[in-house]
mmCIF file of C-alpha atoms and ligand atoms in Angstrom:
data_model
loop_
_atom_site.group_PDB
_atom_site.id
_atom_site.type_symbol
_atom_site.label_atom_id
_atom_site.label_comp_id
_atom_site.label_asym_id
_atom_site.label_seq_id
_atom_site.Cartn_x
_atom_site.Cartn_y
_atom_site.Cartn_z
ATOM 1 C CA UNK A 2 98.669 76.224 78.516
ATOM 2 C CA UNK A 3 101.410 78.850 78.430
ATOM 3 C CA UNK A 4 102.118 80.765 81.617
ATOM 4 C CA UNK A 5 103.290 84.337 81.073
ATOM 5 C CA UNK A 6 104.062 86.662 83.939
ATOM 6 C CA UNK A 7 103.595 90.311 82.993
ATOM 7 C CA UNK A 8 103.309 91.792 86.474
ATOM 8 C CA UNK A 9 106.921 92.659 87.297
ATOM 9 C CA UNK A 10 105.871 96.053 88.678
ATOM 10 C CA UNK A 11 104.054 94.135 91.443
ATOM 11 C CA UNK A 12 106.878 91.727 92.204
ATOM 12 C CA UNK A 13 109.704 90.064 90.289
ATOM 13 C CA UNK A 14 111.132 86.536 90.178
ATOM 14 C CA UNK A 15 114.166 86.114 92.440
ATOM 15 C CA UNK A 16 117.400 85.928 90.439
ATOM 16 C CA UNK A 17 119.085 82.512 90.895
ATOM 17 C CA UNK A 18 122.324 84.145 92.113
ATOM 18 C CA UNK A 19 120.304 86.066 94.718
ATOM 19 C CA UNK A 20 118.675 82.856 95.978
ATOM 20 C CA UNK A 21 122.087 81.175 96.109
ATOM 21 C CA UNK A 22 123.642 84.009 98.136
ATOM 22 C CA UNK A 23 120.697 83.981 100.562
ATOM 23 C CA UNK A 24 120.731 80.212 100.973
ATOM 24 C CA UNK A 25 124.397 80.339 101.881
ATOM 25 C CA UNK A 26 123.752 82.883 104.623
ATOM 26 C CA UNK A 27 120.654 81.046 105.880
ATOM 27 C CA UNK A 28 122.434 77.714 106.155
ATOM 28 C CA UNK A 29 125.799 78.921 107.417
ATOM 29 C CA UNK A 30 125.104 81.961 109.626
ATOM 30 C CA UNK A 31 122.696 82.234 112.510
ATOM 31 C CA UNK A 32 124.115 84.809 114.868
ATOM 32 C CA UNK A 33 122.379 88.014 115.891
ATOM 33 C CA UNK A 34 124.237 91.076 114.617
ATOM 34 C CA UNK A 35 123.794 92.721 118.039
ATOM 35 C CA UNK A 36 125.522 89.900 119.977
ATOM 36 C CA UNK A 37 129.061 90.470 121.133
ATOM 37 C CA UNK A 38 130.342 86.904 120.545
ATOM 38 C CA UNK A 39 131.934 85.568 117.372
ATOM 39 C CA UNK A 40 128.608 84.521 115.774
ATOM 40 C CA UNK A 41 127.248 88.013 116.341
ATOM 41 C CA UNK A 42 130.345 89.638 114.928
ATOM 42 C CA UNK A 43 130.052 87.524 111.774
ATOM 43 C CA UNK A 44 126.360 88.439 111.421
ATOM 44 C CA UNK A 45 127.230 92.121 111.797
ATOM 45 C CA UNK A 46 129.896 91.753 109.127
ATOM 46 C CA UNK A 47 127.345 90.162 106.772
ATOM 47 C CA UNK A 48 124.794 92.955 107.334
ATOM 48 C CA UNK A 49 127.356 95.740 107.001
ATOM 49 C CA UNK A 50 128.895 94.065 103.960
ATOM 50 C CA UNK A 51 125.482 94.207 102.276
ATOM 51 C CA UNK A 52 125.118 97.852 103.324
ATOM 52 C CA UNK A 53 128.537 98.687 101.811
ATOM 53 C CA UNK A 54 127.580 97.079 98.499
ATOM 54 C CA UNK A 55 124.226 98.885 98.318
ATOM 55 C CA UNK A 56 125.779 102.241 99.260
ATOM 56 C CA UNK A 57 128.474 101.795 96.597
ATOM 57 C CA UNK A 58 125.818 101.078 93.922
ATOM 58 C CA UNK A 59 123.853 104.183 94.942
ATOM 59 C CA UNK A 60 126.869 106.436 95.421
ATOM 60 C CA UNK A 61 126.173 107.309 99.051
ATOM 61 C CA UNK A 62 127.741 106.533 102.442
ATOM 62 C CA UNK A 63 126.973 103.184 104.081
ATOM 63 C CA UNK A 64 125.698 104.899 107.237
ATOM 64 C CA UNK A 65 123.109 106.729 105.102
ATOM 65 C CA UNK A 66 121.382 103.386 104.329
ATOM 66 C CA UNK A 67 118.808 102.123 106.863
ATOM 67 C CA UNK A 68 117.459 98.627 106.227
ATOM 68 C CA UNK A 69 113.688 98.208 106.461
ATOM 69 C CA UNK A 70 111.063 95.569 105.664
ATOM 70 C CA UNK A 71 110.416 97.062 102.192
ATOM 71 C CA UNK A 72 109.132 100.057 100.288
ATOM 72 C CA UNK A 73 106.073 100.572 102.478
ATOM 73 C CA UNK A 74 108.089 100.797 105.681
ATOM 74 C CA UNK A 75 110.678 103.053 104.032
ATOM 75 C CA UNK A 76 107.938 105.476 102.921
ATOM 76 C CA UNK A 77 106.329 105.370 106.371
ATOM 77 C CA UNK A 78 109.658 105.975 108.116
ATOM 78 C CA UNK A 79 110.445 108.916 105.825
ATOM 79 C CA UNK A 80 107.072 110.619 106.282
ATOM 80 C CA UNK A 81 106.282 109.903 109.939
ATOM 81 C CA UNK A 82 109.961 110.256 110.869
ATOM 82 C CA UNK A 83 110.354 113.723 109.344
ATOM 83 C CA UNK A 84 106.893 114.884 110.449
ATOM 84 C CA UNK A 85 107.702 113.968 114.038
ATOM 85 C CA UNK A 86 111.204 115.464 113.984
ATOM 86 C CA UNK A 87 110.106 118.776 112.409
ATOM 87 C CA UNK A 88 106.602 119.251 113.865
ATOM 88 C CA UNK A 89 107.691 122.233 115.936
ATOM 89 C CA UNK A 90 108.925 123.952 112.797
ATOM 90 C CA UNK A 91 105.746 123.426 110.787
ATOM 91 C CA UNK A 92 102.961 121.049 109.869
ATOM 92 C CA UNK A 93 102.699 121.333 106.095
ATOM 93 C CA UNK A 94 103.666 118.537 103.694
ATOM 94 C CA UNK A 95 103.646 118.598 99.887
ATOM 95 C CA UNK A 96 103.120 115.431 97.869
ATOM 96 C CA UNK A 97 101.360 114.421 94.647
ATOM 97 C CA UNK A 98 98.037 112.827 93.789
ATOM 98 C CA UNK A 99 99.747 109.895 92.052
ATOM 99 C CA UNK A 100 101.932 108.536 94.859
ATOM 100 C CA UNK A 101 101.752 104.910 95.946
ATOM 101 C CA UNK A 102 99.329 104.251 98.806
ATOM 102 C CA UNK A 103 102.341 103.732 101.082
ATOM 103 C CA UNK A 104 102.782 107.514 100.824
ATOM 104 C CA UNK A 105 99.157 108.604 100.311
ATOM 105 C CA UNK A 106 97.673 106.636 103.206
ATOM 106 C CA UNK A 107 100.539 107.766 105.446
ATOM 107 C CA UNK A 108 99.713 111.371 104.506
ATOM 108 C CA UNK A 109 96.044 110.752 105.337
ATOM 109 C CA UNK A 110 97.104 109.451 108.738
ATOM 110 C CA UNK A 111 99.291 112.524 109.262
ATOM 111 C CA UNK A 112 96.295 114.727 108.391
ATOM 112 C CA UNK A 113 94.374 113.015 111.202
ATOM 113 C CA UNK A 114 97.253 113.970 113.488
ATOM 114 C CA UNK A 115 96.913 117.650 112.558
ATOM 115 C CA UNK A 116 99.296 117.971 109.603
ATOM 116 C CA UNK A 117 98.197 119.780 106.446
ATOM 117 C CA UNK A 118 98.931 118.015 103.144
ATOM 118 C CA UNK A 119 98.929 119.513 99.633
ATOM 119 C CA UNK A 120 98.334 116.883 96.932
ATOM 120 C CA UNK A 121 99.726 118.310 93.693
ATOM 121 C CA UNK A 122 97.951 117.579 90.411
ATOM 122 C CA UNK A 123 99.604 115.989 87.369
ATOM 123 C CA UNK A 124 99.179 116.576 83.637
ATOM 124 C CA UNK A 125 97.442 114.089 81.333
ATOM 125 C CA UNK A 126 100.676 112.098 81.054
ATOM 126 C CA UNK A 127 100.970 111.733 84.831
ATOM 127 C CA UNK A 128 103.775 114.240 85.288
ATOM 128 C CA UNK A 129 104.147 116.822 88.069
ATOM 129 C CA UNK A 130 105.063 120.405 87.179
ATOM 130 C CA UNK A 131 108.000 121.592 89.367
ATOM 131 C CA UNK A 132 106.527 125.108 89.343
ATOM 132 C CA UNK A 133 103.466 123.741 91.140
ATOM 133 C CA UNK A 134 105.818 122.512 93.864
ATOM 134 C CA UNK A 135 107.343 125.995 94.154
ATOM 135 C CA UNK A 136 103.896 127.620 94.366
ATOM 136 C CA UNK A 137 102.745 125.181 97.067
ATOM 137 C CA UNK A 138 105.656 125.906 99.414
ATOM 138 C CA UNK A 139 104.620 127.817 102.536
ATOM 139 C CA UNK A 140 106.509 129.056 105.602
ATOM 140 C CA UNK A 141 105.492 125.949 107.530
ATOM 141 C CA UNK A 142 106.366 123.347 104.836
ATOM 142 C CA UNK A 143 108.556 120.664 106.420
ATOM 143 C CA UNK A 144 108.628 117.950 103.744
ATOM 144 C CA UNK A 145 108.200 117.417 99.997
ATOM 145 C CA UNK A 146 107.599 113.835 98.824
ATOM 146 C CA UNK A 147 107.462 112.981 95.109
ATOM 147 C CA UNK A 148 107.955 109.549 93.559
ATOM 148 C CA UNK A 149 110.763 108.943 91.037
ATOM 149 C CA UNK A 150 108.610 106.972 88.606
ATOM 150 C CA UNK A 151 104.999 105.949 88.834
ATOM 151 C CA UNK A 152 104.180 102.273 89.378
ATOM 152 C CA UNK A 153 100.949 102.270 87.345
ATOM 153 C CA UNK A 154 101.848 104.167 84.190
ATOM 154 C CA UNK A 155 105.654 104.358 84.462
ATOM 155 C CA UNK A 156 105.879 108.151 84.090
ATOM 156 C CA UNK A 157 109.213 109.535 85.328
ATOM 157 C CA UNK A 158 109.031 112.708 87.428
ATOM 158 C CA UNK A 159 111.353 115.752 87.192
ATOM 159 C CA UNK A 160 113.078 114.820 90.446
ATOM 160 C CA UNK A 161 116.188 116.946 89.950
ATOM 161 C CA UNK A 162 114.210 120.148 89.301
ATOM 162 C CA UNK A 163 111.915 119.538 92.264
ATOM 163 C CA UNK A 164 114.903 118.723 94.467
ATOM 164 C CA UNK A 165 116.590 121.995 93.506
ATOM 165 C CA UNK A 166 113.460 123.920 94.504
ATOM 166 C CA UNK A 167 113.343 122.027 97.814
ATOM 167 C CA UNK A 168 117.034 122.895 98.386
ATOM 168 C CA UNK A 169 116.463 126.608 97.661
ATOM 169 C CA UNK A 170 113.914 126.600 100.486
ATOM 170 C CA UNK A 171 115.833 124.269 102.821
ATOM 171 C CA UNK A 172 112.989 121.732 102.891
ATOM 172 C CA UNK A 173 113.764 117.976 103.196
ATOM 173 C CA UNK A 174 112.919 116.117 99.970
ATOM 174 C CA UNK A 175 111.801 112.466 99.960
ATOM 175 C CA UNK A 176 111.642 110.372 96.790
ATOM 176 C CA UNK A 177 109.904 106.998 96.532
ATOM 177 C CA UNK A 178 112.253 105.241 94.093
ATOM 178 C CA UNK A 179 110.780 101.760 94.601
ATOM 179 C CA UNK A 180 109.738 101.422 90.970
ATOM 180 C CA UNK A 181 112.689 103.323 89.498
ATOM 181 C CA UNK A 182 115.420 101.224 91.112
ATOM 182 C CA UNK A 183 116.969 98.845 88.596
ATOM 183 C CA UNK A 184 115.577 100.812 85.647
ATOM 184 C CA UNK A 185 117.186 104.234 86.195
ATOM 185 C CA UNK A 186 120.809 104.902 87.154
ATOM 186 C CA UNK A 187 120.549 106.461 90.610
ATOM 187 C CA UNK A 188 123.567 108.339 91.952
ATOM 188 C CA UNK A 189 122.643 109.925 95.260
ATOM 189 C CA UNK A 190 125.738 112.097 95.539
ATOM 190 C CA UNK A 191 124.612 114.008 92.424
ATOM 191 C CA UNK A 192 120.926 114.321 93.315
ATOM 192 C CA UNK A 193 119.320 117.037 95.480
ATOM 193 C CA UNK A 194 117.415 114.411 97.493
ATOM 194 C CA UNK A 195 117.434 113.860 101.271
ATOM 195 C CA UNK A 196 115.500 110.616 101.627
ATOM 196 C CA UNK A 197 114.902 107.821 99.125
ATOM 197 C CA UNK A 198 112.864 104.601 99.455
ATOM 198 C CA UNK A 199 113.845 101.263 97.926
ATOM 199 C CA UNK A 200 112.480 97.722 97.875
ATOM 200 C CA UNK A 201 114.369 94.536 96.971
ATOM 201 C CA UNK A 202 111.522 92.533 95.439
ATOM 202 C CA UNK A 203 111.091 94.921 92.511
ATOM 203 C CA UNK A 204 114.633 94.187 91.302
ATOM 204 C CA UNK A 205 114.708 90.369 91.404
ATOM 205 C CA UNK A 206 115.555 90.360 95.097
ATOM 206 C CA UNK A 207 113.574 88.906 98.026
ATOM 207 C CA UNK A 208 110.227 90.201 99.311
ATOM 208 C CA UNK A 209 110.110 91.830 102.748
ATOM 209 C CA UNK A 210 113.338 93.798 102.663
ATOM 210 C CA UNK A 211 114.150 97.330 101.548
ATOM 211 C CA UNK A 212 116.015 100.438 102.554
ATOM 212 C CA UNK A 213 115.602 104.104 103.255
ATOM 213 C CA UNK A 214 118.430 106.427 102.295
ATOM 214 C CA UNK A 215 118.697 109.221 104.872
ATOM 215 C CA UNK A 216 121.146 111.985 104.036
ATOM 216 C CA UNK A 217 123.846 112.470 106.672
ATOM 217 C CA UNK A 218 122.919 114.836 109.500
ATOM 218 C CA UNK A 219 119.206 114.913 108.549
ATOM 219 C CA UNK A 220 117.148 114.717 111.717
ATOM 220 C CA UNK A 221 114.567 111.896 111.722
ATOM 221 C CA UNK A 222 112.605 110.084 114.437
ATOM 222 C CA UNK A 223 112.301 106.289 114.343
ATOM 223 C CA UNK A 224 109.056 104.491 113.567
ATOM 224 C CA UNK A 225 109.943 101.350 115.499
ATOM 225 C CA UNK A 226 111.236 101.407 119.057
ATOM 226 C CA UNK A 227 113.294 98.691 120.673
ATOM 227 C CA UNK A 228 116.972 97.892 120.183
ATOM 228 C CA UNK A 229 119.648 100.260 118.982
ATOM 229 C CA UNK A 230 120.002 98.743 115.503
ATOM 230 C CA UNK A 231 120.561 100.843 112.374
ATOM 231 C CA UNK A 232 122.055 103.642 114.493
ATOM 232 C CA UNK A 233 118.796 103.944 116.463
ATOM 233 C CA UNK A 234 116.789 104.690 113.316
ATOM 234 C CA UNK A 235 115.104 101.241 112.949
ATOM 235 C CA UNK A 236 114.878 98.855 115.872
ATOM 236 C CA UNK A 237 114.722 95.099 115.309
ATOM 237 C CA UNK A 238 117.116 92.251 114.515
ATOM 238 C CA UNK A 239 118.449 92.729 111.001
ATOM 239 C CA UNK A 240 117.220 90.448 108.188
ATOM 240 C CA UNK A 241 120.634 88.966 107.433
ATOM 241 C CA UNK A 242 119.622 86.757 104.504
ATOM 242 C CA UNK A 243 117.264 89.438 103.170
ATOM 243 C CA UNK A 244 119.855 92.207 103.043
ATOM 244 C CA UNK A 245 122.365 89.787 101.491
ATOM 245 C CA UNK A 246 119.850 89.027 98.728
ATOM 246 C CA UNK A 247 119.077 92.713 98.334
ATOM 247 C CA UNK A 248 122.782 93.552 97.924
ATOM 248 C CA UNK A 249 123.268 90.772 95.371
ATOM 249 C CA UNK A 250 120.183 91.932 93.440
ATOM 250 C CA UNK A 251 121.542 95.501 93.451
ATOM 251 C CA UNK A 252 124.912 94.370 92.118
ATOM 252 C CA UNK A 253 123.268 92.418 89.310
ATOM 253 C CA UNK A 254 120.830 95.240 88.533
ATOM 254 C CA UNK A 255 123.619 97.800 88.308
ATOM 255 C CA UNK A 256 125.782 95.591 86.095
ATOM 256 C CA UNK A 257 122.803 94.809 83.821
ATOM 257 C CA UNK A 258 121.223 98.281 83.762
ATOM 258 C CA UNK A 259 122.049 99.166 80.147
ATOM 259 C CA UNK A 260 121.100 95.695 78.902
ATOM 260 C CA UNK A 261 117.888 95.693 80.907
ATOM 261 C CA UNK A 262 116.769 99.054 79.553
ATOM 262 C CA UNK A 263 117.504 97.895 75.983
ATOM 263 C CA UNK A 264 115.783 94.553 76.507
ATOM 264 C CA UNK A 265 112.698 96.120 78.180
ATOM 265 C CA UNK A 266 112.487 98.650 75.343
ATOM 266 C CA UNK A 267 112.504 95.839 72.818
ATOM 267 C CA UNK A 268 109.771 93.967 74.717
ATOM 268 C CA UNK A 269 107.740 97.160 74.918
ATOM 269 C CA UNK A 270 108.112 97.963 71.218
ATOM 270 C CA UNK A 271 107.292 94.398 70.225
ATOM 271 C CA UNK A 272 104.171 94.481 72.385
ATOM 272 C CA UNK A 273 102.900 97.792 71.015
ATOM 273 C CA UNK A 274 103.657 96.747 67.433
ATOM 274 C CA UNK A 275 101.858 93.433 67.971
ATOM 275 C CA UNK A 276 98.855 95.185 69.497
ATOM 276 C CA UNK A 277 98.706 97.484 66.471
ATOM 277 C CA UNK A 278 98.899 94.477 64.185
ATOM 278 C CA UNK A 279 96.422 92.190 65.946
ATOM 279 C CA UNK A 280 94.082 94.476 67.879
ATOM 280 C CA UNK A 281 94.312 97.551 65.637
ATOM 281 C CA UNK A 282 95.604 101.050 66.459
ATOM 282 C CA UNK A 283 92.106 102.467 66.869
ATOM 283 C CA UNK A 284 91.087 99.952 69.543
ATOM 284 C CA UNK A 285 93.606 100.804 72.295
ATOM 285 C CA UNK A 286 95.233 103.808 73.963
ATOM 286 C CA UNK A 287 98.547 103.881 75.830
ATOM 287 C CA UNK A 288 98.415 105.809 79.105
ATOM 288 C CA UNK A 289 101.454 107.611 80.477
ATOM 289 C CA UNK A 290 104.218 109.834 79.176
ATOM 290 C CA UNK A 291 105.257 109.320 75.526
ATOM 291 C CA UNK A 292 108.986 109.721 76.290
ATOM 292 C CA UNK A 293 109.639 110.138 80.046
ATOM 293 C CA UNK A 294 108.647 106.635 81.060
ATOM 294 C CA UNK A 295 110.082 103.431 82.487
ATOM 295 C CA UNK A 296 110.562 100.913 79.700
ATOM 296 C CA UNK A 297 109.143 97.956 81.622
ATOM 297 C CA UNK A 298 105.640 99.296 82.248
ATOM 298 C CA UNK A 299 102.953 99.717 79.574
ATOM 299 C CA UNK A 300 99.518 100.825 80.712
ATOM 300 C CA UNK A 301 96.932 100.270 77.986
ATOM 301 C CA UNK A 302 93.206 101.008 77.825
ATOM 302 C CA UNK A 303 90.890 98.961 75.597
ATOM 303 C CA UNK A 304 87.732 101.125 75.574
ATOM 304 C CA UNK A 305 85.441 98.423 74.145
ATOM 305 C CA UNK A 306 85.741 96.343 77.342
ATOM 306 C CA UNK A 307 86.567 96.854 81.016
ATOM 307 C CA UNK A 308 89.601 96.131 83.176
ATOM 308 C CA UNK A 309 88.103 93.303 85.241
ATOM 309 C CA UNK A 310 86.782 91.352 82.242
ATOM 310 C CA UNK A 311 90.066 91.652 80.418
ATOM 311 C CA UNK A 312 92.187 90.660 83.425
ATOM 312 C CA UNK A 313 90.001 87.617 84.146
ATOM 313 C CA UNK A 314 90.128 86.478 80.538
ATOM 314 C CA UNK A 315 93.884 87.007 80.346
ATOM 315 C CA UNK A 316 94.297 84.985 83.535
ATOM 316 C CA UNK A 317 92.263 82.163 81.971
ATOM 317 C CA UNK A 318 94.715 82.243 79.060
ATOM 318 C CA UNK A 319 97.650 81.969 81.504
ATOM 319 C CA UNK A 320 98.673 85.621 81.246
ATOM 320 C CA UNK A 321 99.175 87.595 84.464
ATOM 321 C CA UNK A 322 98.686 91.363 84.130
ATOM 322 C CA UNK A 323 97.329 93.933 86.586
ATOM 323 C CA UNK A 324 95.069 96.864 87.156
ATOM 324 C CA UNK A 325 96.900 99.750 88.744
ATOM 325 C CA UNK A 326 98.827 99.262 91.941
ATOM 326 C CA UNK A 327 99.474 95.747 93.206
ATOM 327 C CA UNK A 328 98.267 96.532 96.668
ATOM 328 C CA UNK A 329 94.786 97.488 95.472
ATOM 329 C CA UNK A 330 94.340 94.932 92.693
ATOM 330 C CA UNK A 331 91.813 92.360 93.753
ATOM 331 C CA UNK A 332 89.512 95.088 95.014
ATOM 332 C CA UNK A 333 89.466 96.755 91.571
ATOM 333 C CA UNK A 334 88.675 100.249 92.735
ATOM 334 C CA UNK A 335 89.308 102.964 90.156
ATOM 335 C CA UNK A 336 92.949 103.916 89.832
ATOM 336 C CA UNK A 337 93.729 107.172 91.659
ATOM 337 C CA UNK A 338 96.618 107.682 89.226
ATOM 338 C CA UNK A 339 94.492 107.506 86.077
ATOM 339 C CA UNK A 340 91.839 109.648 87.791
ATOM 340 C CA UNK A 341 94.500 112.270 88.586
ATOM 341 C CA UNK A 342 95.505 112.170 84.896
ATOM 342 C CA UNK A 343 91.831 112.996 84.151
ATOM 343 C CA UNK A 344 91.408 110.182 81.646
ATOM 344 C CA UNK A 345 87.980 109.933 80.032
ATOM 345 C CA UNK A 346 85.662 107.378 81.657
ATOM 346 C CA UNK A 347 86.066 104.690 78.990
ATOM 347 C CA UNK A 348 89.861 104.747 79.324
ATOM 348 C CA UNK A 349 89.703 104.867 83.102
ATOM 349 C CA UNK A 350 87.489 101.779 83.232
ATOM 350 C CA UNK A 351 89.456 99.661 80.778
ATOM 351 C CA UNK A 352 93.102 100.163 81.712
ATOM 352 C CA UNK A 353 95.449 97.205 82.154
ATOM 353 C CA UNK A 354 99.084 97.377 83.269
ATOM 354 C CA UNK A 355 101.518 95.035 81.557
ATOM 355 C CA UNK A 356 104.962 95.026 83.176
ATOM 356 C CA UNK A 357 107.841 92.814 82.181
ATOM 357 C CA UNK A 358 111.443 91.886 82.905
ATOM 358 C CA UNK A 359 113.630 88.900 83.740
ATOM 359 C CA UNK A 360 112.469 85.786 81.892
ATOM 360 C CA UNK A 361 110.134 87.506 79.399
ATOM 361 C CA UNK A 362 110.717 87.152 75.656
ATOM 362 C CA UNK A 363 109.497 88.998 72.563
ATOM 363 C CA UNK A 364 107.432 85.839 71.829
ATOM 364 C CA UNK A 365 105.630 86.365 75.165
ATOM 365 C CA UNK A 366 104.716 89.871 74.091
ATOM 366 C CA UNK A 367 103.490 88.795 70.638
ATOM 367 C CA UNK A 368 101.510 85.920 72.153
ATOM 368 C CA UNK A 369 99.889 88.269 74.692
ATOM 369 C CA UNK A 370 98.872 90.765 72.001
ATOM 370 C CA UNK A 371 97.321 87.917 69.987
ATOM 371 C CA UNK A 372 95.448 86.688 73.059
ATOM 372 C CA UNK A 373 94.144 90.192 73.769
ATOM 373 C CA UNK A 374 92.678 90.217 70.270
ATOM 374 C CA UNK A 375 91.169 86.723 70.717
ATOM 375 C CA UNK A 376 89.543 87.862 73.970
ATOM 376 C CA UNK A 377 88.229 91.117 72.485
ATOM 377 C CA UNK A 378 86.756 89.236 69.538
ATOM 378 C CA UNK A 379 85.119 86.702 71.837
ATOM 379 C CA UNK A 380 83.581 89.516 73.874
ATOM 380 C CA UNK A 381 82.423 91.298 70.705
ATOM 381 C CA UNK A 382 80.726 88.120 69.458
ATOM 382 C CA UNK A 383 78.976 87.697 72.791
ATOM 383 C CA UNK A 384 77.458 91.173 72.812
HETATM 384 C C1 PLP B 698 106.130 103.158 93.979
HETATM 385 C C2 PLP B 698 105.968 102.143 95.079
HETATM 386 N N1 PLP B 698 106.177 102.506 96.351
HETATM 387 C C3 PLP B 698 106.068 101.634 97.371
HETATM 388 C C4 PLP B 698 105.717 100.317 97.151
HETATM 389 C C5 PLP B 698 105.617 99.377 98.306
HETATM 390 O O1 PLP B 698 106.759 98.540 98.364
HETATM 391 P P1 PLP B 698 106.728 97.155 99.169
HETATM 392 O O2 PLP B 698 105.881 96.211 98.374
HETATM 393 O O3 PLP B 698 108.168 96.729 99.215
HETATM 394 O O4 PLP B 698 106.193 97.449 100.516
HETATM 395 C C6 PLP B 698 105.476 99.891 95.832
HETATM 396 C C7 PLP B 698 105.033 98.501 95.558
HETATM 397 O O5 PLP B 698 104.232 98.247 94.670
HETATM 398 C C8 PLP B 698 105.624 100.820 94.767
HETATM 399 O O6 PLP B 698 105.425 100.463 93.493
#
């Protein structure tokens, strides 16, 4: 049986050059970057070397990059860290209804602590209107948090416009760019953004490592307390091999960006064309923005069936796809993103996310479309 992985938005295969760079560090270096002896100095050089590479790719200063354990921790540090640092100035936060749970559940926790959170709506394509951000701003607003691109439907948000509004009002602006990294050219020196979250495992790097960009001079309180690492913003011995892999993955992603976008677009177009051919145009609906979208995510509803049945049958055929966000798949609750887009019930209940990247071919996409049709036919015959 074929095995086709179409869940790159959940996690990606590690690039061989990334694994090689990490193995070298793991087998040759074992000092603690905080130690004063030679081994420690080498470890520090490795960690700061990775930081320099990542900062250069993102066009920011090395000291503006804080290493974390991944996207979830970066989001938590941004939200709790700003809320704590600015609580005497105000207790209002603006975010959107379609954020990842790493932001949404953090906001819920902040609400329990007495903060007030505005969850902005989106249009039917999953896009936020910058004017809604402007209207939501109050005297006590201390943070705006909007994701760069959505992980379930791939819709890209008007980050620049929202950032300019945040700047006009002097409010810190956080962007969860976990899903955008590697698919959009991000240059932090040109963007009106104060905090940005990243994760290595979405760009063919290792799991369990990420970063939070914190603009110079922005006040933030740490989430973790302990040592003085990361300029007192994130205590804990640095993940030397992890950050090395992250830096290598960033270098490769930046060098391949144009090729990746073109290749993902081709995979996407092949898939949609094959679905039209095999399944039929009238039997599926693509969810998300028609033009402002990541190329590597296609969210499709097949109204004649339901998400769980389709995912199980695809899995039996060796095809791995997903329902909504990786962290909630398995429990198959309704997608908060599709609900916020106000999709009709039959589309809400039958949406599947196909996401692709390194290692996928146009044949994979054609094969998957054919298998979708085989499954739908089988289900039709059964009913
Ligand atoms: C948009 C977004 N933010 C945050 C996360 C969490 O990142 P991590 O898995 O590195 O904790 C994810 C992962 O799916 C994501 O897609």
